[in-house]
mmCIF file of C-alpha atoms and ligand atoms in Angstrom:
data_model
loop_
_atom_site.group_PDB
_atom_site.id
_atom_site.type_symbol
_atom_site.label_atom_id
_atom_site.label_comp_id
_atom_site.label_asym_id
_atom_site.label_seq_id
_atom_site.Cartn_x
_atom_site.Cartn_y
_atom_site.Cartn_z
ATOM 1 C CA UNK A 544 -18.520 9.481 -19.800
ATOM 2 C CA UNK A 545 -17.437 12.403 -17.574
ATOM 3 C CA UNK A 546 -16.438 12.531 -14.203
ATOM 4 C CA UNK A 547 -17.839 15.300 -11.764
ATOM 5 C CA UNK A 548 -15.490 15.756 -8.561
ATOM 6 C CA UNK A 549 -17.467 16.415 -5.481
ATOM 7 C CA UNK A 550 -15.860 17.613 -2.277
ATOM 8 C CA UNK A 551 -18.061 17.136 0.706
ATOM 9 C CA UNK A 552 -17.492 18.999 3.904
ATOM 10 C CA UNK A 553 -19.693 17.234 6.639
ATOM 11 C CA UNK A 554 -19.851 13.619 7.754
ATOM 12 C CA UNK A 555 -23.322 13.419 6.361
ATOM 13 C CA UNK A 556 -24.723 15.596 3.875
ATOM 14 C CA UNK A 557 -26.421 16.018 0.548
ATOM 15 C CA UNK A 558 -24.712 18.044 -2.221
ATOM 16 C CA UNK A 559 -26.530 19.861 -5.190
ATOM 17 C CA UNK A 560 -24.702 18.612 -8.520
ATOM 18 C CA UNK A 561 -27.544 19.436 -10.722
ATOM 19 C CA UNK A 562 -25.907 22.494 -12.518
ATOM 20 C CA UNK A 563 -22.645 20.420 -12.928
ATOM 21 C CA UNK A 564 -24.574 17.390 -14.572
ATOM 22 C CA UNK A 565 -26.562 19.824 -16.640
ATOM 23 C CA UNK A 566 -23.413 21.566 -18.031
ATOM 24 C CA UNK A 567 -22.256 18.130 -19.327
ATOM 25 C CA UNK A 568 -25.043 17.504 -22.041
ATOM 26 C CA UNK A 569 -23.212 16.968 -25.126
ATOM 27 C CA UNK A 570 -23.517 19.716 -27.625
ATOM 28 C CA UNK A 571 -26.103 18.712 -30.401
ATOM 29 C CA UNK A 572 -27.702 16.167 -28.154
ATOM 30 C CA UNK A 573 -31.726 16.438 -28.360
ATOM 31 C CA UNK A 574 -33.207 13.342 -26.725
ATOM 32 C CA UNK A 575 -31.851 10.424 -24.728
ATOM 33 C CA UNK A 576 -30.897 9.505 -21.200
ATOM 34 C CA UNK A 577 -28.318 10.800 -18.524
ATOM 35 C CA UNK A 578 -26.911 8.237 -16.073
ATOM 36 C CA UNK A 579 -25.648 9.538 -12.808
ATOM 37 C CA UNK A 580 -23.503 7.003 -11.146
ATOM 38 C CA UNK A 581 -21.286 6.832 -7.951
ATOM 39 C CA UNK A 582 -18.701 4.347 -7.457
ATOM 40 C CA UNK A 583 -18.527 4.755 -3.468
ATOM 41 C CA UNK A 584 -19.798 2.212 -1.190
ATOM 42 C CA UNK A 585 -20.476 4.798 1.564
ATOM 43 C CA UNK A 586 -22.602 7.473 -0.652
ATOM 44 C CA UNK A 587 -25.625 7.783 -2.821
ATOM 45 C CA UNK A 588 -27.195 9.475 -5.655
ATOM 46 C CA UNK A 589 -30.780 11.036 -5.364
ATOM 47 C CA UNK A 590 -33.366 13.396 -6.721
ATOM 48 C CA UNK A 591 -35.283 15.684 -4.582
ATOM 49 C CA UNK A 592 -36.552 19.046 -3.694
ATOM 50 C CA UNK A 593 -33.918 21.965 -4.163
ATOM 51 C CA UNK A 594 -36.362 24.902 -3.208
ATOM 52 C CA UNK A 595 -36.668 24.366 0.580
ATOM 53 C CA UNK A 596 -33.080 23.349 2.038
ATOM 54 C CA UNK A 597 -34.979 21.845 4.943
ATOM 55 C CA UNK A 598 -35.839 19.113 3.044
ATOM 56 C CA UNK A 599 -32.180 18.036 2.574
ATOM 57 C CA UNK A 600 -31.361 18.336 6.235
ATOM 58 C CA UNK A 601 -34.453 16.369 7.080
ATOM 59 C CA UNK A 602 -33.581 13.636 4.853
ATOM 60 C CA UNK A 603 -29.839 13.609 6.406
ATOM 61 C CA UNK A 604 -31.477 13.774 9.872
ATOM 62 C CA UNK A 605 -33.999 10.811 9.033
ATOM 63 C CA UNK A 606 -31.200 8.715 7.488
ATOM 64 C CA UNK A 607 -28.972 9.437 10.608
ATOM 65 C CA UNK A 608 -31.780 8.432 13.143
ATOM 66 C CA UNK A 609 -32.738 5.238 11.156
ATOM 67 C CA UNK A 610 -29.264 4.068 10.822
ATOM 68 C CA UNK A 611 -27.334 5.379 13.725
ATOM 69 C CA UNK A 612 -23.306 5.425 13.890
ATOM 70 C CA UNK A 613 -23.034 2.581 16.347
ATOM 71 C CA UNK A 614 -19.818 0.700 15.905
ATOM 72 C CA UNK A 615 -21.037 -1.971 18.542
ATOM 73 C CA UNK A 616 -23.949 -2.793 16.678
ATOM 74 C CA UNK A 617 -22.171 -3.955 13.497
ATOM 75 C CA UNK A 618 -19.071 -6.230 12.836
ATOM 76 C CA UNK A 619 -17.641 -4.624 9.647
ATOM 77 C CA UNK A 620 -13.807 -3.875 10.864
ATOM 78 C CA UNK A 621 -13.563 -0.346 9.437
ATOM 79 C CA UNK A 622 -16.403 0.736 11.917
ATOM 80 C CA UNK A 623 -18.550 2.497 9.180
ATOM 81 C CA UNK A 624 -21.263 -0.060 8.368
ATOM 82 C CA UNK A 625 -23.780 2.665 8.900
ATOM 83 C CA UNK A 626 -22.506 4.522 6.022
ATOM 84 C CA UNK A 627 -22.526 1.533 3.772
ATOM 85 C CA UNK A 628 -26.303 0.768 4.898
ATOM 86 C CA UNK A 629 -27.420 4.397 3.917
ATOM 87 C CA UNK A 630 -25.438 4.163 1.011
ATOM 88 C CA UNK A 631 -27.642 0.917 -0.167
ATOM 89 C CA UNK A 632 -30.648 2.520 1.151
ATOM 90 C CA UNK A 633 -30.288 5.577 -1.165
ATOM 91 C CA UNK A 634 -28.917 3.794 -4.084
ATOM 92 C CA UNK A 635 -25.825 4.510 -6.130
ATOM 93 C CA UNK A 636 -27.418 5.845 -9.330
ATOM 94 C CA UNK A 637 -30.212 7.871 -11.183
ATOM 95 C CA UNK A 638 -31.146 7.861 -14.438
ATOM 96 C CA UNK A 639 -32.768 11.081 -16.004
ATOM 97 C CA UNK A 640 -34.219 11.546 -19.465
ATOM 98 C CA UNK A 641 -32.947 14.402 -21.611
ATOM 99 C CA UNK A 642 -35.288 16.064 -23.970
ATOM 100 C CA UNK A 643 -34.616 19.019 -26.330
ATOM 101 C CA UNK A 644 -31.118 19.151 -25.245
ATOM 102 C CA UNK A 645 -32.090 19.673 -21.340
ATOM 103 C CA UNK A 646 -32.398 17.304 -18.369
ATOM 104 C CA UNK A 647 -35.988 16.481 -17.639
ATOM 105 C CA UNK A 648 -36.272 17.683 -14.168
ATOM 106 C CA UNK A 649 -39.608 18.930 -12.369
ATOM 107 C CA UNK A 650 -39.481 22.503 -11.104
ATOM 108 C CA UNK A 651 -38.522 21.635 -7.806
ATOM 109 C CA UNK A 652 -36.419 18.576 -8.592
ATOM 110 C CA UNK A 653 -32.528 18.634 -8.174
ATOM 111 C CA UNK A 654 -29.832 15.834 -8.318
ATOM 112 C CA UNK A 655 -28.147 15.108 -4.872
ATOM 113 C CA UNK A 656 -24.849 13.535 -4.179
ATOM 114 C CA UNK A 657 -25.444 12.035 -0.677
ATOM 115 C CA UNK A 658 -22.243 11.632 1.648
ATOM 116 C CA UNK A 659 -22.688 9.200 4.401
ATOM 117 C CA UNK A 660 -18.800 9.099 5.634
ATOM 118 C CA UNK A 661 -17.314 12.396 4.686
ATOM 119 C CA UNK A 662 -15.881 14.694 4.668
ATOM 120 C CA UNK A 663 -14.193 13.384 1.341
ATOM 121 C CA UNK A 664 -13.104 13.998 -2.093
ATOM 122 C CA UNK A 665 -15.682 12.022 -4.386
ATOM 123 C CA UNK A 666 -16.230 11.080 -8.147
ATOM 124 C CA UNK A 667 -19.340 10.900 -9.936
ATOM 125 C CA UNK A 668 -19.512 9.282 -13.495
ATOM 126 C CA UNK A 669 -22.031 10.825 -15.753
ATOM 127 C CA UNK A 670 -22.917 9.212 -19.062
ATOM 128 C CA UNK A 671 -25.160 10.442 -21.845
ATOM 129 C CA UNK A 672 -27.077 7.918 -24.115
ATOM 130 C CA UNK A 673 -28.414 9.475 -27.306
ATOM 131 C CA UNK A 674 -31.646 8.314 -28.720
HETATM 132 ZN ZN1 LIG B 227 -16.317 0.101 5.261
#
């Protein structure tokens, strides 16, 4: 298991961590699985398009509009229920196959850390399981 540190710069954003995760594939590993897991309750992990940056900004915009930051609407004492809800909607982990020593990602796919209560320093756990 390895940890990737992610520094987010906005209250809500998607950070491409594809390069960092790819660089961690163990030397000599051919086939298996890569698990990307966030321990945070106000962030998520997803896979989506990394060609047009408007896709990520549209997703961030959609999530902000779907779950508005409205402290009066929720009971949680920290006032950040919107971030907790978005985190659960997006999910905390992704599993990606590894084939011939490479992550099996489509041409336009990237791995994203999704921040919903930033800016903060975050940690993403990366585990490889060899076949
Ligand atoms: Zn909270």
